[in-house]
mmCIF file of C-alpha atoms in Angstrom:
data_model
loop_
_atom_site.group_PDB
_atom_site.id
_atom_site.type_symbol
_atom_site.label_atom_id
_atom_site.label_comp_id
_atom_site.label_asym_id
_atom_site.label_seq_id
_atom_site.Cartn_x
_atom_site.Cartn_y
_atom_site.Cartn_z
ATOM 1 C CA UNK Z 1 19.618 17.796 23.825
ATOM 2 C CA UNK Z 2 16.479 18.737 21.896
ATOM 3 C CA UNK Z 3 14.110 15.912 21.042
ATOM 4 C CA UNK Z 4 14.414 14.712 17.454
ATOM 5 C CA UNK Z 5 11.442 15.085 15.149
ATOM 6 C CA UNK Z 6 10.293 12.311 12.819
ATOM 7 C CA UNK Z 7 7.626 12.672 10.160
ATOM 8 C CA UNK Z 8 5.909 9.498 8.952
ATOM 9 C CA UNK Z 9 4.296 9.999 5.546
ATOM 10 C CA UNK Z 10 2.118 7.089 4.448
ATOM 11 C CA UNK Z 11 -0.508 6.210 1.880
ATOM 12 C CA UNK Z 12 -0.709 5.061 -1.703
ATOM 13 C CA UNK Z 13 -1.441 1.471 -2.703
ATOM 14 C CA UNK Z 14 -3.120 -0.388 0.148
ATOM 15 C CA UNK Z 15 -1.535 -3.715 -0.810
ATOM 16 C CA UNK Z 16 1.590 -2.678 1.112
ATOM 17 C CA UNK Z 17 -0.469 -1.927 4.241
ATOM 18 C CA UNK Z 18 1.056 1.517 4.838
ATOM 19 C CA UNK Z 19 -0.677 2.059 8.182
ATOM 20 C CA UNK Z 20 0.133 -1.317 9.740
ATOM 21 C CA UNK Z 21 3.642 -1.283 8.259
ATOM 22 C CA UNK Z 22 4.558 2.112 9.680
ATOM 23 C CA UNK Z 23 2.944 1.296 13.029
ATOM 24 C CA UNK Z 24 5.576 -1.446 13.424
ATOM 25 C CA UNK Z 25 8.306 1.195 13.619
ATOM 26 C CA UNK Z 26 6.729 4.148 15.410
ATOM 27 C CA UNK Z 27 7.401 2.601 18.861
ATOM 28 C CA UNK Z 28 11.084 2.239 17.929
ATOM 29 C CA UNK Z 29 11.244 5.920 17.040
ATOM 30 C CA UNK Z 30 9.502 6.944 20.243
ATOM 31 C CA UNK Z 31 11.785 4.702 22.306
ATOM 32 C CA UNK Z 32 14.741 6.518 20.712
ATOM 33 C CA UNK Z 33 13.442 9.941 21.753
ATOM 34 C CA UNK Z 34 11.762 11.027 18.524
ATOM 35 C CA UNK Z 35 8.598 13.091 18.564
ATOM 36 C CA UNK Z 36 6.578 11.433 15.801
ATOM 37 C CA UNK Z 37 4.086 13.162 13.518
ATOM 38 C CA UNK Z 38 2.046 11.083 11.063
ATOM 39 C CA UNK Z 39 0.637 12.424 7.791
ATOM 40 C CA UNK Z 40 -1.645 10.474 5.447
ATOM 41 C CA UNK Z 41 -0.719 12.436 2.301
ATOM 42 C CA UNK Z 42 2.210 14.188 0.655
ATOM 43 C CA UNK Z 43 0.716 17.641 1.153
ATOM 44 C CA UNK Z 44 3.146 18.152 4.025
ATOM 45 C CA UNK Z 45 6.015 18.117 1.515
ATOM 46 C CA UNK Z 46 4.826 21.549 0.431
ATOM 47 C CA UNK Z 47 5.328 22.943 3.938
ATOM 48 C CA UNK Z 48 8.925 24.183 3.980
ATOM 49 C CA UNK Z 49 8.742 25.310 7.600
ATOM 50 C CA UNK Z 50 7.548 21.909 8.830
ATOM 51 C CA UNK Z 51 10.125 19.977 6.789
ATOM 52 C CA UNK Z 52 12.880 22.331 7.881
ATOM 53 C CA UNK Z 53 12.119 21.436 11.503
ATOM 54 C CA UNK Z 54 12.000 17.698 10.759
ATOM 55 C CA UNK Z 55 15.063 15.533 11.370
ATOM 56 C CA UNK Z 56 13.816 12.365 9.678
ATOM 57 C CA UNK Z 57 11.125 11.488 7.138
ATOM 58 C CA UNK Z 58 9.925 7.883 7.062
ATOM 59 C CA UNK Z 59 8.013 7.451 3.823
ATOM 60 C CA UNK Z 60 5.637 4.585 3.013
ATOM 61 C CA UNK Z 61 3.742 5.688 -0.116
ATOM 62 C CA UNK Z 62 3.577 3.171 -2.957
ATOM 63 C CA UNK Z 63 2.813 4.552 -6.421
ATOM 64 C CA UNK Z 64 0.418 7.504 -5.922
ATOM 65 C CA UNK Z 65 1.220 10.978 -7.235
ATOM 66 C CA UNK Z 66 3.215 13.944 -6.061
ATOM 67 C CA UNK Z 67 3.037 17.498 -7.358
ATOM 68 C CA UNK Z 68 6.072 19.274 -8.738
ATOM 69 C CA UNK Z 69 5.980 21.636 -5.749
ATOM 70 C CA UNK Z 70 5.824 18.770 -3.249
ATOM 71 C CA UNK Z 71 8.713 16.915 -4.905
ATOM 72 C CA UNK Z 72 10.738 20.118 -4.912
ATOM 73 C CA UNK Z 73 9.942 20.676 -1.238
ATOM 74 C CA UNK Z 74 11.022 17.175 -0.311
ATOM 75 C CA UNK Z 75 14.239 17.465 -2.306
ATOM 76 C CA UNK Z 76 15.082 20.835 -0.792
ATOM 77 C CA UNK Z 77 14.495 19.543 2.732
ATOM 78 C CA UNK Z 78 16.776 16.553 2.214
ATOM 79 C CA UNK Z 79 19.456 18.739 0.646
ATOM 80 C CA UNK Z 80 19.268 20.952 3.730
ATOM 81 C CA UNK Z 81 19.776 18.024 6.089
ATOM 82 C CA UNK Z 82 16.457 16.249 6.701
ATOM 83 C CA UNK Z 83 16.931 12.484 6.525
ATOM 84 C CA UNK Z 84 14.755 10.276 4.305
ATOM 85 C CA UNK Z 85 14.213 6.551 4.591
ATOM 86 C CA UNK Z 86 11.699 3.850 3.745
ATOM 87 C CA UNK Z 87 11.285 0.333 2.456
ATOM 88 C CA UNK Z 88 10.040 -1.568 -0.566
ATOM 89 C CA UNK Z 89 7.461 0.184 -2.755
ATOM 90 C CA UNK Z 90 6.925 2.862 -0.130
ATOM 91 C CA UNK Z 91 10.137 4.562 -1.236
ATOM 92 C CA UNK Z 92 11.438 2.655 -4.300
ATOM 93 C CA UNK Z 93 8.115 2.620 -6.180
ATOM 94 C CA UNK Z 94 6.711 5.998 -5.218
ATOM 95 C CA UNK Z 95 5.529 8.723 -7.599
ATOM 96 C CA UNK Z 96 6.373 6.976 -10.878
ATOM 97 C CA UNK Z 97 5.649 10.100 -12.914
ATOM 98 C CA UNK Z 98 8.108 12.315 -11.003
ATOM 99 C CA UNK Z 99 11.611 12.363 -12.432
ATOM 100 C CA UNK Z 100 12.615 14.793 -9.663
ATOM 101 C CA UNK Z 101 11.710 12.200 -7.051
ATOM 102 C CA UNK Z 102 13.575 9.467 -8.900
ATOM 103 C CA UNK Z 103 16.628 11.735 -9.073
ATOM 104 C CA UNK Z 104 16.408 12.255 -5.315
ATOM 105 C CA UNK Z 105 16.310 8.592 -4.249
ATOM 106 C CA UNK Z 106 18.549 7.208 -7.018
ATOM 107 C CA UNK Z 107 16.669 4.000 -7.788
ATOM 108 C CA UNK Z 108 13.278 2.935 -9.088
ATOM 109 C CA UNK Z 109 11.450 -0.387 -8.956
ATOM 110 C CA UNK Z 110 11.144 -1.906 -12.426
ATOM 111 C CA UNK Z 111 9.661 -5.343 -11.698
ATOM 112 C CA UNK Z 112 9.619 -8.331 -9.387
ATOM 113 C CA UNK Z 113 10.010 -11.458 -11.533
ATOM 114 C CA UNK Z 114 7.440 -14.192 -11.052
ATOM 115 C CA UNK Z 115 7.283 -17.938 -10.746
ATOM 116 C CA UNK Z 116 7.107 -20.258 -13.708
ATOM 117 C CA UNK Z 117 3.798 -19.433 -15.458
ATOM 118 C CA UNK Z 118 2.278 -22.878 -14.851
ATOM 119 C CA UNK Z 119 2.686 -22.366 -11.086
ATOM 120 C CA UNK Z 120 0.895 -19.031 -10.906
ATOM 121 C CA UNK Z 121 -2.549 -18.916 -9.346
ATOM 122 C CA UNK Z 122 -3.399 -15.234 -9.619
ATOM 123 C CA UNK Z 123 -2.327 -14.452 -6.053
ATOM 124 C CA UNK Z 124 0.357 -12.235 -4.526
ATOM 125 C CA UNK Z 125 2.695 -15.167 -3.983
ATOM 126 C CA UNK Z 126 2.920 -15.668 -7.756
ATOM 127 C CA UNK Z 127 5.774 -13.188 -7.405
ATOM 128 C CA UNK Z 128 7.401 -14.688 -4.316
ATOM 129 C CA UNK Z 129 10.754 -16.227 -5.149
ATOM 130 C CA UNK Z 130 13.514 -17.513 -2.863
ATOM 131 C CA UNK Z 131 16.532 -15.233 -3.074
ATOM 132 C CA UNK Z 132 19.534 -14.061 -1.091
ATOM 133 C CA UNK Z 133 20.519 -10.650 0.207
ATOM 134 C CA UNK Z 134 24.293 -10.392 -0.217
ATOM 135 C CA UNK Z 135 26.098 -7.670 1.718
ATOM 136 C CA UNK Z 136 28.757 -5.787 -0.176
ATOM 137 C CA UNK Z 137 32.197 -4.992 1.175
ATOM 138 C CA UNK Z 138 30.900 -1.530 2.060
ATOM 139 C CA UNK Z 139 27.808 -3.063 3.639
ATOM 140 C CA UNK Z 140 29.889 -5.219 5.971
ATOM 141 C CA UNK Z 141 31.395 -2.034 7.436
ATOM 142 C CA UNK Z 142 28.573 0.517 7.184
ATOM 143 C CA UNK Z 143 26.731 1.443 10.414
ATOM 144 C CA UNK Z 144 23.383 0.453 8.884
ATOM 145 C CA UNK Z 145 24.413 -3.121 8.056
ATOM 146 C CA UNK Z 146 27.678 -3.922 9.884
ATOM 147 C CA UNK Z 147 27.725 -7.317 11.576
ATOM 148 C CA UNK Z 148 24.811 -8.746 9.594
ATOM 149 C CA UNK Z 149 25.197 -11.922 7.577
ATOM 150 C CA UNK Z 150 23.771 -12.633 4.134
ATOM 151 C CA UNK Z 151 20.209 -13.853 4.512
ATOM 152 C CA UNK Z 152 17.485 -15.628 2.572
ATOM 153 C CA UNK Z 153 13.980 -14.387 1.826
ATOM 154 C CA UNK Z 154 11.013 -15.758 -0.088
ATOM 155 C CA UNK Z 155 9.050 -12.719 -1.135
ATOM 156 C CA UNK Z 156 9.103 -10.178 -3.942
ATOM 157 C CA UNK Z 157 12.622 -9.725 -5.294
ATOM 158 C CA UNK Z 158 12.949 -6.185 -6.584
ATOM 159 C CA UNK Z 159 14.670 -5.454 -9.872
ATOM 160 C CA UNK Z 160 15.778 -1.832 -9.573
ATOM 161 C CA UNK Z 161 16.911 0.722 -12.142
ATOM 162 C CA UNK Z 162 19.505 2.971 -10.522
ATOM 163 C CA UNK Z 163 22.375 5.420 -10.917
ATOM 164 C CA UNK Z 164 25.904 5.192 -9.541
ATOM 165 C CA UNK Z 165 25.578 7.933 -6.928
ATOM 166 C CA UNK Z 166 24.076 5.361 -4.579
ATOM 167 C CA UNK Z 167 26.281 3.498 -2.097
ATOM 168 C CA UNK Z 168 25.170 -0.118 -2.272
ATOM 169 C CA UNK Z 169 25.149 -2.019 1.022
ATOM 170 C CA UNK Z 170 23.487 -5.202 -0.242
ATOM 171 C CA UNK Z 171 22.545 -6.747 -3.567
ATOM 172 C CA UNK Z 172 20.324 -9.514 -4.872
ATOM 173 C CA UNK Z 173 20.827 -11.437 -8.107
ATOM 174 C CA UNK Z 174 18.071 -12.420 -10.524
ATOM 175 C CA UNK Z 175 19.054 -15.711 -12.142
ATOM 176 C CA UNK Z 176 18.402 -16.767 -15.705
ATOM 177 C CA UNK Z 177 15.160 -18.736 -15.936
ATOM 178 C CA UNK Z 178 13.770 -20.410 -19.067
ATOM 179 C CA UNK Z 179 10.515 -18.416 -18.992
ATOM 180 C CA UNK Z 180 12.222 -15.027 -18.668
ATOM 181 C CA UNK Z 181 13.654 -12.982 -21.567
ATOM 182 C CA UNK Z 182 17.027 -12.010 -20.076
ATOM 183 C CA UNK Z 183 20.131 -14.006 -20.956
ATOM 184 C CA UNK Z 184 22.469 -13.575 -18.001
ATOM 185 C CA UNK Z 185 22.085 -13.098 -14.246
ATOM 186 C CA UNK Z 186 21.262 -9.532 -13.243
ATOM 187 C CA UNK Z 187 22.407 -8.095 -9.909
ATOM 188 C CA UNK Z 188 20.271 -5.348 -8.408
ATOM 189 C CA UNK Z 189 20.937 -3.085 -5.427
ATOM 190 C CA UNK Z 190 18.758 -4.224 -2.532
ATOM 191 C CA UNK Z 191 19.831 -1.825 0.237
ATOM 192 C CA UNK Z 192 21.523 1.486 -0.438
ATOM 193 C CA UNK Z 193 22.346 4.884 0.983
ATOM 194 C CA UNK Z 194 22.664 8.188 -0.798
ATOM 195 C CA UNK Z 195 24.076 11.534 0.245
ATOM 196 C CA UNK Z 196 22.068 14.463 -1.102
ATOM 197 C CA UNK Z 197 23.383 17.868 -0.110
ATOM 198 C CA UNK Z 198 23.528 17.770 3.691
ATOM 199 C CA UNK Z 199 20.967 14.966 3.878
ATOM 200 C CA UNK Z 200 21.141 11.201 4.077
ATOM 201 C CA UNK Z 201 18.829 8.703 2.373
ATOM 202 C CA UNK Z 202 18.444 4.982 3.108
ATOM 203 C CA UNK Z 203 16.445 2.659 0.858
ATOM 204 C CA UNK Z 204 15.657 -0.936 1.886
ATOM 205 C CA UNK Z 205 13.901 -2.891 -0.873
ATOM 206 C CA UNK Z 206 12.552 -5.893 1.109
ATOM 207 C CA UNK Z 207 9.280 -5.196 2.898
ATOM 208 C CA UNK Z 208 6.323 -6.324 0.777
ATOM 209 C CA UNK Z 209 4.414 -7.660 3.769
ATOM 210 C CA UNK Z 210 4.431 -7.396 7.538
ATOM 211 C CA UNK Z 211 6.167 -10.739 8.014
ATOM 212 C CA UNK Z 212 9.080 -9.549 5.861
ATOM 213 C CA UNK Z 213 9.303 -6.309 7.846
ATOM 214 C CA UNK Z 214 9.443 -8.386 11.024
ATOM 215 C CA UNK Z 215 12.315 -10.529 9.709
ATOM 216 C CA UNK Z 216 15.175 -9.870 12.134
ATOM 217 C CA UNK Z 217 17.694 -8.679 9.542
ATOM 218 C CA UNK Z 218 15.210 -6.565 7.571
ATOM 219 C CA UNK Z 219 13.918 -4.890 10.711
ATOM 220 C CA UNK Z 220 17.453 -4.236 11.937
ATOM 221 C CA UNK Z 221 18.406 -2.561 8.662
ATOM 222 C CA UNK Z 222 15.301 -0.372 8.651
ATOM 223 C CA UNK Z 223 15.721 0.685 12.270
ATOM 224 C CA UNK Z 224 19.436 1.388 11.923
ATOM 225 C CA UNK Z 225 18.674 3.229 8.710
ATOM 226 C CA UNK Z 226 16.308 5.544 10.533
ATOM 227 C CA UNK Z 227 18.977 6.443 13.058
ATOM 228 C CA UNK Z 228 21.703 6.900 10.454
ATOM 229 C CA UNK Z 229 19.588 9.003 8.106
ATOM 230 C CA UNK Z 230 18.474 11.381 10.854
ATOM 231 C CA UNK Z 231 19.769 14.927 10.536
ATOM 232 C CA UNK Z 232 23.354 15.152 11.740
ATOM 233 C CA UNK Z 233 24.798 17.940 13.874
ATOM 234 C CA UNK Z 234 26.655 19.343 10.868
ATOM 235 C CA UNK Z 235 23.354 19.757 9.004
ATOM 236 C CA UNK Z 236 21.312 21.219 11.841
#
């Protein structure tokens, strides 16, 4: 069997530590017989030949920009069978100005609600709130999340705008708080998959910091997601 090819694309906002974060998972890929190539920009998305030979893209690029041609190249590769996965802002808050990219992944970070204003100190943990990841009925059976139990985190809790082509494996609920303007609890997708042409996409929203990525359940979801998203025989 030919060795699988993984492309790690990283960059963007340094607050999400794209180099250190992706380095956590490269050994897993190599241990599972992937040849790993690392790119520090999205220029590679304009290389149709390279993407066509890639079985899995692991993206960790928060915010930043992507050209129309690069977004089109990425979308075409996924539609042809290349898998796409990532976590947190590296996939759910990438390329805010690209509607084509948003259409591809099916969900976009909107906010992470913060603590009560009097408790904020101007640091990252102003936006760390305790919350639960609840697996859906589908999530309890899906290969990416089967066998995992609901779990607690205290980190950024993503509020995501999304469409209904995504298959939601886990959710998180934003409660009503006196200092917030919404009037009822809001449930957001937290882990989802998406079929796009022949390709598979997996988005995992936890992952703001290295300790969250090393949480046993979060790491399991990301690693299983890499395997599941990888180009299937029917799309090769």
